Amino acid sequence: MSVRNPGYWPSPWPGEDGGPARLQDVLDHDLTFSGPDVHVTFREGVATTMAVLREPDEVFVLRHVPGPDAVSWVERIDPRSLEVLERSADLPGGPTWPGGIAAHENGSLYVVFGRHAHRLDASLQLIASCTLPRNRPYNSFVILPDGSLVTKDFGGVLPGTDPATHVYEPTELVVLDPEHLEVVARCELSEASIARLAADGDAVYVVGVTTLWRVRWDGTALDVDPDFAPRYCTVSGQTYGWDPVIALGAAWFLDNGFGSERYVGTFLGQGVNVAPLHLVRVDLGDGSVSLTEICGRPGGVVANPPLIDARRRIAVGFDSGNGVLVGFDIADDGTCTRRWEHDQAHASHLLLIADTGEFLSTDHDANRMMDALVVRDITTGAQRCRVDSGSLVQSVLFPACGWHDDVYYCSFAGIARLAAYGDAHG
């Protein structure tokens, strides 16, 4: 069992964002991209959502096709060349929204995509499947310390649909038994949720369209915390938040998520929100909420979480619609003060190399149609590395660390490997 992520396989990156708290950080790793010798390998592959690690040199990626009745599949790839070594059968899905994959402490791989969940063994043979209750996409899951899986339906506007006619229906959490994927508990909240779940132990955090909810799992049932329902959506023109990061006694997320269906290979210039975009902090003790503006401009949009470096007490937020990336100092009382700022068209999840203080971000050039990989120092914001990823479209997906002084980048166009020492180590 992983000490850091109980319920997950004890690898450096067993699930999206590195674990259920969505810390997006790599620990015990002195990887640095400060030197001149970096190397990128790119492999085309439509909708390569995320990569996870299991045993040494085992790298599994989740992919899917688009459409209202889409399928997903899992590939085991060569950790250096990215070539496919094994592929699962097509897995039934449903309405398309990026799902999730994780390596469980029992050795199995679990996938949630569309309205289905699947359990596969390490050779990608299907063990069990289930159809989830609602005919909507379920946007991934978290594994709890007892091994149970918790997922929920996606309540947002899907690409190609009219946001003016969209009905935001209450979301429902579902607990799945890891053995046979049987539904063992259900819990409906009073509002829709677009964001992915996060968890801290047996406490599951759900960002609704106006409110942050805490739901506790006692091993048999899910119970909504009656004393914790802080409302974060309080500014005129402000819209819903995305995935929460659980760190420093708070939940951190970015708001103004409405309009994500307008993604056209980039978010730059696609925001329609009136209020400025905020870094939202919700204290997990007293429920107090603070909002810190990213750049103060209207027209912002995001679809992903901020990065919180708990060791250095620095937060990184961004506005994908306006193309701004900002670092903030976090005071002891949670107050955030601007530390550095760059014009940068970033949209994906971030990745922190905790020991060196470097973090991986992206920068999309819509004129060249190229997404760059940009490594910065989190304390100064200084650029350490910039190199083309090979992806024509802006990533809105999930990076991961690798086994060999490297990191993986995923986009709707394919997967890239950024190696710190080029071919000498790769």
GROMACS .gro file of C-alpha atoms in nm:
model
  426
    1MET     CA    1   0.000   0.000   0.000
    2SER     CA    2   0.119   0.352  -0.079
    3VAL     CA    3   0.184   0.546   0.242
    4ARG     CA    4   0.112   0.873   0.068
    5ASN     CA    5  -0.189   0.750  -0.130
    6PRO     CA    6  -0.350   0.459   0.055
    7GLY     CA    7  -0.568   0.260  -0.182
    8TYR     CA    8  -0.336   0.328  -0.477
    9TRP     CA    9  -0.044   0.125  -0.611
   10PRO     CA   10   0.284   0.248  -0.449
   11SER     CA   11   0.435   0.402  -0.763
   12PRO     CA   12   0.553   0.760  -0.817
   13TRP     CA   13   0.237   0.841  -1.018
   14PRO     CA   14  -0.048   0.591  -0.969
   15GLY     CA   15  -0.335   0.820  -1.069
   16GLU     CA   16  -0.418   1.154  -1.225
   17ASP     CA   17  -0.252   1.451  -1.051
   18GLY     CA   18  -0.041   1.200  -0.856
   19GLY     CA   19  -0.316   1.112  -0.607
   20PRO     CA   20  -0.660   1.205  -0.473
   21ALA     CA   21  -0.555   1.536  -0.312
   22ARG     CA   22  -0.449   1.656  -0.662
   23LEU     CA   23  -0.114   1.789  -0.539
   24GLN     CA   24   0.038   1.735  -0.887
   25ASP     CA   25   0.383   1.697  -0.731
   26VAL     CA   26   0.670   1.453  -0.771
   27LEU     CA   27   0.843   1.368  -0.443
   28ASP     CA   28   1.192   1.227  -0.377
   29HIS     CA   29   1.305   1.317  -0.726
   30ASP     CA   30   1.595   1.552  -0.805
   31LEU     CA   31   1.496   1.583  -1.170
   32THR     CA   32   1.589   1.922  -1.313
   33PHE     CA   33   1.541   2.077  -1.654
   34SER     CA   34   1.774   2.370  -1.588
   35GLY     CA   35   2.048   2.241  -1.819
   36PRO     CA   36   2.060   2.278  -2.196
   37ASP     CA   37   2.037   1.907  -2.275
   38VAL     CA   38   1.667   1.823  -2.303
   39HIS     CA   39   1.497   1.599  -2.551
   40VAL     CA   40   1.134   1.557  -2.664
   41THR     CA   41   0.980   1.245  -2.814
   42PHE     CA   42   0.627   1.280  -2.950
   43ARG     CA   43   0.382   1.014  -3.066
   44GLU     CA   44   0.055   1.100  -3.231
   45GLY     CA   45  -0.253   0.951  -3.073
   46VAL     CA   46  -0.599   1.103  -3.069
   47ALA     CA   47  -0.726   1.188  -2.719
   48THR     CA   48  -0.436   1.062  -2.509
   49THR     CA   49  -0.585   1.169  -2.177
   50MET     CA   50  -0.334   1.071  -1.910
   51ALA     CA   51  -0.051   0.839  -1.811
   52VAL     CA   52  -0.005   0.644  -1.487
   53LEU     CA   53   0.281   0.433  -1.352
   54ARG     CA   54   0.257   0.091  -1.191
   55GLU     CA   55   0.562  -0.138  -1.163
   56PRO     CA   56   0.905  -0.001  -1.273
   57ASP     CA   57   0.900   0.078  -1.646
   58GLU     CA   58   0.525   0.014  -1.667
   59VAL     CA   59   0.350   0.316  -1.820
   60PHE     CA   60  -0.021   0.297  -1.902
   61VAL     CA   61  -0.213   0.560  -2.098
   62LEU     CA   62  -0.586   0.612  -2.136
   63ARG     CA   63  -0.731   0.707  -2.474
   64HIS     CA   64  -1.078   0.750  -2.622
   65VAL     CA   65  -1.268   0.849  -2.933
   66PRO     CA   66  -1.522   1.136  -2.951
   67GLY     CA   67  -1.898   1.121  -2.983
   68PRO     CA   68  -2.214   1.046  -2.786
   69ASP     CA   69  -2.147   0.670  -2.771
   70ALA     CA   70  -1.767   0.663  -2.752
   71VAL     CA   71  -1.528   0.390  -2.638
   72SER     CA   72  -1.202   0.412  -2.449
   73TRP     CA   73  -0.901   0.182  -2.423
   74VAL     CA   74  -0.574   0.149  -2.234
   75GLU     CA   75  -0.227   0.115  -2.384
   76ARG     CA   76   0.093   0.001  -2.215
   77ILE     CA   77   0.369   0.197  -2.381
   78ASP     CA   78   0.747   0.183  -2.393
   79PRO     CA   79   0.860   0.436  -2.128
   80ARG     CA   80   1.117   0.592  -2.363
   81SER     CA   81   1.002   0.548  -2.725
   82LEU     CA   82   0.629   0.576  -2.636
   83GLU     CA   83   0.548   0.293  -2.877
   84VAL     CA   84   0.251   0.073  -2.790
   85LEU     CA   85   0.351  -0.258  -2.629
   86GLU     CA   86   0.004  -0.384  -2.536
   87ARG     CA   87  -0.350  -0.262  -2.591
   88SER     CA   88  -0.674  -0.346  -2.417
   89ALA     CA   89  -0.991  -0.427  -2.605
   90ASP     CA   90  -1.227  -0.136  -2.669
   91LEU     CA   91  -1.408  -0.054  -2.345
   92PRO     CA   92  -1.773   0.055  -2.356
   93GLY     CA   93  -1.808   0.422  -2.267
   94GLY     CA   94  -2.092   0.656  -2.359
   95PRO     CA   95  -2.116   1.037  -2.380
   96THR     CA   96  -1.767   1.178  -2.421
   97TRP     CA   97  -1.578   1.373  -2.158
   98PRO     CA   98  -1.220   1.288  -2.054
   99GLY     CA   99  -1.231   1.009  -1.797
  100GLY     CA  100  -0.963   0.867  -1.573
  101ILE     CA  101  -0.733   0.574  -1.500
  102ALA     CA  102  -0.556   0.468  -1.181
  103ALA     CA  103  -0.341   0.183  -1.053
  104HIS     CA  104  -0.506   0.030  -0.746
  105GLU     CA  105  -0.325  -0.119  -0.447
  106ASN     CA  106  -0.467  -0.460  -0.549
  107GLY     CA  107  -0.261  -0.444  -0.870
  108SER     CA  108  -0.552  -0.379  -1.106
  109LEU     CA  109  -0.604  -0.083  -1.334
  110TYR     CA  110  -0.939   0.098  -1.315
  111VAL     CA  111  -1.093   0.315  -1.585
  112VAL     CA  112  -1.396   0.542  -1.567
  113PHE     CA  113  -1.509   0.687  -1.900
  114GLY     CA  114  -1.852   0.780  -2.032
  115ARG     CA  115  -2.105   0.603  -1.811
  116HIS     CA  116  -1.894   0.291  -1.754
  117ALA     CA  117  -1.628   0.173  -1.511
  118HIS     CA  118  -1.384  -0.110  -1.588
  119ARG     CA  119  -1.129  -0.318  -1.401
  120LEU     CA  120  -0.830  -0.456  -1.596
  121ASP     CA  121  -0.531  -0.664  -1.494
  122ALA     CA  122  -0.174  -0.555  -1.565
  123SER     CA  123  -0.179  -0.735  -1.902
  124LEU     CA  124  -0.488  -0.526  -1.992
  125GLN     CA  125  -0.734  -0.813  -1.979
  126LEU     CA  126  -1.081  -0.711  -1.866
  127ILE     CA  127  -1.182  -0.842  -1.521
  128ALA     CA  128  -1.506  -0.656  -1.450
  129SER     CA  129  -1.725  -0.375  -1.584
  130CYS     CA  130  -2.032  -0.184  -1.477
  131THR     CA  131  -2.277   0.063  -1.625
  132LEU     CA  132  -2.306   0.373  -1.410
  133PRO     CA  133  -2.652   0.499  -1.312
  134ARG     CA  134  -2.690   0.812  -1.524
  135ASN     CA  135  -2.664   0.852  -1.900
  136ARG     CA  136  -2.398   1.120  -1.872
  137PRO     CA  137  -2.020   1.115  -1.877
  138TYR     CA  138  -1.857   1.044  -1.540
  139ASN     CA  139  -1.542   1.252  -1.514
  140SER     CA  140  -1.298   1.016  -1.347
  141PHE     CA  141  -1.280   0.899  -0.983
  142VAL     CA  142  -1.077   0.887  -0.664
  143ILE     CA  143  -0.970   0.579  -0.465
  144LEU     CA  144  -1.027   0.595  -0.090
  145PRO     CA  145  -0.800   0.435   0.176
  146ASP     CA  146  -1.015   0.118   0.198
  147GLY     CA  147  -0.984   0.070  -0.179
  148SER     CA  148  -1.334   0.187  -0.269
  149LEU     CA  149  -1.379   0.396  -0.583
  150VAL     CA  150  -1.587   0.715  -0.579
  151THR     CA  151  -1.709   0.873  -0.902
  152LYS     CA  152  -1.973   1.123  -1.009
  153ASP     CA  153  -2.152   1.244  -1.319
  154PHE     CA  154  -2.029   1.549  -1.512
  155GLY     CA  155  -2.280   1.833  -1.495
  156GLY     CA  156  -2.137   2.075  -1.749
  157VAL     CA  157  -2.205   2.168  -2.109
  158LEU     CA  158  -2.068   1.917  -2.358
  159PRO     CA  159  -1.891   2.032  -2.676
  160GLY     CA  160  -2.132   2.082  -2.965
  161THR     CA  161  -2.433   2.153  -2.743
  162ASP     CA  162  -2.606   2.485  -2.678
  163PRO     CA  163  -2.518   2.626  -2.335
  164ALA     CA  164  -2.836   2.835  -2.341
  165THR     CA  165  -3.050   2.520  -2.320
  166HIS     CA  166  -2.832   2.330  -2.074
  167VAL     CA  167  -2.998   2.223  -1.748
  168TYR     CA  168  -2.767   2.200  -1.446
  169GLU     CA  169  -2.903   1.898  -1.262
  170PRO     CA  170  -2.792   1.788  -0.913
  171THR     CA  171  -2.487   1.563  -0.915
  172GLU     CA  172  -2.473   1.217  -0.760
  173LEU     CA  173  -2.171   1.048  -0.603
  174VAL     CA  174  -2.142   0.672  -0.648
  175VAL     CA  175  -1.919   0.433  -0.452
  176LEU     CA  176  -1.798   0.121  -0.634
  177ASP     CA  177  -1.668  -0.196  -0.474
  178PRO     CA  178  -1.321  -0.259  -0.625
  179GLU     CA  179  -1.372  -0.635  -0.656
  180HIS     CA  180  -1.672  -0.653  -0.888
  181LEU     CA  181  -1.750  -0.281  -0.945
  182GLU     CA  182  -2.085  -0.314  -0.776
  183VAL     CA  183  -2.255   0.009  -0.669
  184VAL     CA  184  -2.249  -0.002  -0.288
  185ALA     CA  185  -2.355   0.355  -0.202
  186ARG     CA  186  -2.507   0.664  -0.367
  187CYS     CA  187  -2.545   1.023  -0.251
  188GLU     CA  188  -2.707   1.316  -0.435
  189LEU     CA  189  -2.606   1.676  -0.372
  190SER     CA  190  -2.838   1.970  -0.425
  191GLU     CA  191  -2.654   2.121  -0.722
  192ALA     CA  192  -2.456   2.029  -1.030
  193SER     CA  193  -2.081   1.973  -1.027
  194ILE     CA  194  -1.852   2.012  -1.325
  195ALA     CA  195  -1.518   1.967  -1.144
  196ARG     CA  196  -1.347   1.637  -1.069
  197LEU     CA  197  -1.348   1.500  -0.718
  198ALA     CA  198  -1.064   1.531  -0.467
  199ALA     CA  199  -1.021   1.340  -0.141
  200ASP     CA  200  -0.832   1.364   0.185
  201GLY     CA  201  -0.860   1.031   0.361
  202ASP     CA  202  -1.229   0.940   0.375
  203ALA     CA  203  -1.341   1.298   0.311
  204VAL     CA  204  -1.443   1.363  -0.050
  205TYR     CA  205  -1.457   1.722  -0.175
  206VAL     CA  206  -1.700   1.826  -0.448
  207VAL     CA  207  -1.693   2.168  -0.613
  208GLY     CA  208  -2.052   2.244  -0.704
  209VAL     CA  209  -2.156   2.532  -0.930
  210THR     CA  210  -2.178   2.769  -0.628
  211THR     CA  211  -2.067   2.574  -0.321
  212LEU     CA  212  -1.790   2.344  -0.195
  213TRP     CA  213  -1.927   2.025  -0.042
  214ARG     CA  214  -1.764   1.771   0.190
  215VAL     CA  215  -1.896   1.415   0.185
  216ARG     CA  216  -1.764   1.152   0.425
  217TRP     CA  217  -1.736   0.779   0.362
  218ASP     CA  218  -1.775   0.554   0.668
  219GLY     CA  219  -1.722   0.224   0.487
  220THR     CA  220  -2.089   0.165   0.415
  221ALA     CA  221  -2.247   0.502   0.333
  222LEU     CA  222  -2.175   0.852   0.207
  223ASP     CA  223  -2.287   1.136   0.433
  224VAL     CA  224  -2.290   1.504   0.339
  225ASP     CA  225  -2.122   1.711   0.611
  226PRO     CA  226  -2.412   1.925   0.745
  227ASP     CA  227  -2.173   2.182   0.894
  228PHE     CA  228  -1.965   2.246   0.583
  229ALA     CA  229  -2.114   2.405   0.271
  230PRO     CA  230  -1.922   2.727   0.203
  231ARG     CA  231  -2.048   2.929  -0.091
  232TYR     CA  232  -1.762   3.053  -0.310
  233CYS     CA  233  -1.965   3.193  -0.602
  234THR     CA  234  -2.042   3.538  -0.459
  235VAL     CA  235  -1.933   3.790  -0.727
  236SER     CA  236  -2.165   3.913  -1.001
  237GLY     CA  237  -2.064   3.747  -1.328
  238GLN     CA  238  -1.855   3.478  -1.157
  239THR     CA  239  -1.907   3.118  -1.272
  240TYR     CA  240  -1.832   2.770  -1.141
  241GLY     CA  241  -1.504   2.629  -1.018
  242TRP     CA  242  -1.294   2.336  -1.135
  243ASP     CA  243  -1.096   2.058  -0.967
  244PRO     CA  244  -0.991   2.126  -0.605
  245VAL     CA  245  -0.641   2.080  -0.463
  246ILE     CA  246  -0.632   1.984  -0.094
  247ALA     CA  247  -0.329   2.144   0.072
  248LEU     CA  248  -0.229   2.363   0.368
  249GLY     CA  249  -0.561   2.307   0.542
  250ALA     CA  250  -0.766   2.437   0.250
  251ALA     CA  251  -0.927   2.350  -0.081
  252TRP     CA  252  -0.785   2.554  -0.369
  253PHE     CA  253  -0.939   2.586  -0.714
  254LEU     CA  254  -0.993   2.825  -1.004
  255ASP     CA  255  -1.335   2.965  -1.095
  256ASN     CA  256  -1.490   3.097  -1.420
  257GLY     CA  257  -1.508   2.752  -1.570
  258PHE     CA  258  -1.815   2.830  -1.779
  259GLY     CA  259  -1.737   2.831  -2.151
  260SER     CA  260  -1.500   2.536  -2.156
  261GLU     CA  261  -1.711   2.384  -2.434
  262ARG     CA  262  -1.579   2.669  -2.654
  263TYR     CA  263  -1.235   2.504  -2.671
  264VAL     CA  264  -1.118   2.518  -3.035
  265GLY     CA  265  -0.774   2.365  -2.998
  266THR     CA  266  -0.696   2.658  -2.768
  267PHE     CA  267  -0.875   2.851  -2.493
  268LEU     CA  268  -0.698   3.176  -2.577
  269GLY     CA  269  -0.960   3.440  -2.658
  270GLN     CA  270  -1.250   3.198  -2.594
  271GLY     CA  271  -1.358   3.317  -2.250
  272VAL     CA  272  -1.704   3.469  -2.207
  273ASN     CA  273  -1.710   3.525  -1.830
  274VAL     CA  274  -1.777   3.880  -1.713
  275ALA     CA  275  -1.610   3.874  -1.371
  276PRO     CA  276  -1.232   3.837  -1.340
  277LEU     CA  277  -1.106   3.484  -1.282
  278HIS     CA  278  -1.001   3.397  -0.925
  279LEU     CA  279  -0.783   3.164  -0.726
  280VAL     CA  280  -1.036   3.040  -0.469
  281ARG     CA  281  -0.928   2.928  -0.121
  282VAL     CA  282  -1.176   2.758   0.113
  283ASP     CA  283  -1.057   2.690   0.467
  284LEU     CA  284  -1.137   2.329   0.559
  285GLY     CA  285  -1.180   2.419   0.925
  286ASP     CA  286  -1.406   2.722   0.943
  287GLY     CA  287  -1.526   2.725   0.579
  288SER     CA  288  -1.409   3.082   0.516
  289VAL     CA  289  -1.365   3.174   0.150
  290SER     CA  290  -1.112   3.409  -0.009
  291LEU     CA  291  -1.091   3.511  -0.375
  292THR     CA  292  -0.769   3.637  -0.535
  293GLU     CA  293  -0.783   3.775  -0.888
  294ILE     CA  294  -0.550   3.619  -1.145
  295CYS     CA  295  -0.525   3.916  -1.381
  296GLY     CA  296  -0.835   4.129  -1.320
  297ARG     CA  297  -0.964   4.108  -1.677
  298PRO     CA  298  -1.298   3.978  -1.807
  299GLY     CA  299  -1.304   3.706  -2.069
  300GLY     CA  300  -1.120   3.450  -1.862
  301VAL     CA  301  -1.178   3.074  -1.867
  302VAL     CA  302  -1.007   2.764  -1.725
  303ALA     CA  303  -1.082   2.394  -1.710
  304ASN     CA  304  -0.820   2.275  -1.461
  305PRO     CA  305  -0.677   2.325  -1.109
  306PRO     CA  306  -0.405   2.552  -0.971
  307LEU     CA  307  -0.076   2.422  -0.830
  308ILE     CA  308   0.002   2.451  -0.458
  309ASP     CA  309   0.363   2.411  -0.341
  310ALA     CA  310   0.304   2.347   0.029
  311ARG     CA  311   0.677   2.331   0.106
  312ARG     CA  312   0.746   2.681  -0.029
  313ARG     CA  313   0.394   2.818   0.032
  314ILE     CA  314   0.353   2.926  -0.328
  315ALA     CA  315   0.042   2.893  -0.546
  316VAL     CA  316   0.040   2.899  -0.925
  317GLY     CA  317  -0.281   3.005  -1.095
  318PHE     CA  318  -0.368   3.083  -1.455
  319ASP     CA  319  -0.627   3.230  -1.688
  320SER     CA  320  -0.637   3.035  -2.014
  321GLY     CA  321  -0.872   3.277  -2.187
  322ASN     CA  322  -0.641   3.575  -2.131
  323GLY     CA  323  -0.316   3.378  -2.143
  324VAL     CA  324  -0.176   3.469  -1.799
  325LEU     CA  325   0.025   3.255  -1.553
  326VAL     CA  326   0.079   3.390  -1.200
  327GLY     CA  327   0.269   3.285  -0.887
  328PHE     CA  328   0.141   3.385  -0.542
  329ASP     CA  329   0.294   3.380  -0.195
  330ILE     CA  330   0.067   3.213   0.062
  331ALA     CA  331   0.072   3.376   0.406
  332ASP     CA  332   0.011   3.182   0.725
  333ASP     CA  333  -0.350   3.304   0.728
  334GLY     CA  334  -0.400   3.191   0.366
  335THR     CA  335  -0.379   3.539   0.213
  336CYS     CA  336  -0.226   3.530  -0.136
  337THR     CA  337   0.009   3.801  -0.265
  338ARG     CA  338   0.131   3.823  -0.624
  339ARG     CA  339   0.494   3.704  -0.655
  340TRP     CA  340   0.553   3.688  -1.033
  341GLU     CA  341   0.349   3.696  -1.354
  342HIS     CA  342   0.397   3.593  -1.719
  343ASP     CA  343   0.195   3.618  -2.036
  344GLN     CA  344   0.161   3.249  -2.114
  345ALA     CA  345  -0.119   3.052  -2.279
  346HIS     CA  346  -0.132   2.763  -2.034
  347ALA     CA  347  -0.439   2.539  -1.996
  348SER     CA  348  -0.345   2.186  -1.878
  349HIS     CA  349  -0.287   2.044  -1.532
  350LEU     CA  350   0.052   2.143  -1.388
  351LEU     CA  351   0.332   1.928  -1.247
  352LEU     CA  352   0.570   2.024  -0.965
  353ILE     CA  353   0.909   1.863  -0.904
  354ALA     CA  354   0.901   1.929  -0.532
  355ASP     CA  355   1.269   1.880  -0.450
  356THR     CA  356   1.403   2.116  -0.717
  357GLY     CA  357   1.118   2.366  -0.719
  358GLU     CA  358   1.070   2.344  -1.094
  359PHE     CA  359   0.727   2.301  -1.247
  360LEU     CA  360   0.602   2.196  -1.590
  361SER     CA  361   0.358   2.422  -1.773
  362THR     CA  362   0.261   2.480  -2.137
  363ASP     CA  363   0.232   2.773  -2.375
  364HIS     CA  364   0.021   2.746  -2.689
  365ASP     CA  365   0.110   2.949  -2.997
  366ALA     CA  366  -0.209   2.966  -3.204
  367ASN     CA  367  -0.023   3.124  -3.496
  368ARG     CA  368   0.224   2.837  -3.526
  369MET     CA  369  -0.031   2.583  -3.399
  370MET     CA  370   0.215   2.441  -3.146
  371ASP     CA  371   0.201   2.376  -2.772
  372ALA     CA  372   0.536   2.442  -2.602
  373LEU     CA  373   0.656   2.270  -2.286
  374VAL     CA  374   0.777   2.536  -2.043
  375VAL     CA  375   0.962   2.456  -1.719
  376ARG     CA  376   0.984   2.741  -1.467
  377ASP     CA  377   1.132   2.797  -1.123
  378ILE     CA  378   0.835   2.825  -0.890
  379THR     CA  379   1.006   3.073  -0.657
  380THR     CA  380   1.108   3.326  -0.922
  381GLY     CA  381   0.897   3.234  -1.224
  382ALA     CA  382   1.217   3.222  -1.429
  383GLN     CA  383   1.208   3.003  -1.738
  384ARG     CA  384   1.440   2.701  -1.718
  385CYS     CA  385   1.340   2.521  -2.035
  386ARG     CA  386   1.117   2.581  -2.339
  387VAL     CA  387   1.073   2.327  -2.618
  388ASP     CA  388   0.797   2.236  -2.865
  389SER     CA  389   0.585   1.941  -2.753
  390GLY     CA  390   0.487   1.823  -3.102
  391SER     CA  391   0.117   1.881  -3.031
  392LEU     CA  392  -0.065   2.120  -3.262
  393VAL     CA  393  -0.343   2.176  -3.007
  394GLN     CA  394  -0.327   2.321  -2.660
  395SER     CA  395  -0.328   2.057  -2.390
  396VAL     CA  396  -0.612   2.070  -2.139
  397LEU     CA  397  -0.514   1.729  -1.999
  398PHE     CA  398  -0.283   1.558  -1.753
  399PRO     CA  399   0.097   1.539  -1.733
  400ALA     CA  400   0.275   1.269  -1.531
  401CYS     CA  401   0.624   1.193  -1.410
  402GLY     CA  402   0.820   0.907  -1.565
  403TRP     CA  403   1.072   0.651  -1.445
  404HIS     CA  404   1.388   0.792  -1.608
  405ASP     CA  405   1.450   1.162  -1.539
  406ASP     CA  406   1.150   1.246  -1.753
  407VAL     CA  407   0.791   1.364  -1.759
  408TYR     CA  408   0.498   1.288  -1.989
  409TYR     CA  409   0.271   1.541  -2.155
  410CYS     CA  410  -0.073   1.443  -2.290
  411SER     CA  411  -0.302   1.624  -2.533
  412PHE     CA  412  -0.585   1.551  -2.773
  413ALA     CA  413  -0.314   1.514  -3.041
  414GLY     CA  414  -0.083   1.265  -2.867
  415ILE     CA  415   0.174   1.206  -2.595
  416ALA     CA  416   0.521   1.356  -2.551
  417ARG     CA  417   0.813   1.264  -2.330
  418LEU     CA  418   1.042   1.540  -2.202
  419ALA     CA  419   1.373   1.388  -2.089
  420ALA     CA  420   1.619   1.587  -1.883
  421TYR     CA  421   1.931   1.434  -2.033
  422GLY     CA  422   1.832   1.353  -2.388
  423ASP     CA  423   1.932   1.026  -2.550
  424ALA     CA  424   2.214   0.964  -2.306
  425HIS     CA  425   1.957   0.856  -2.047
  426GLY     CA  426   1.661   0.799  -2.275
   0.00000   0.00000   0.00000
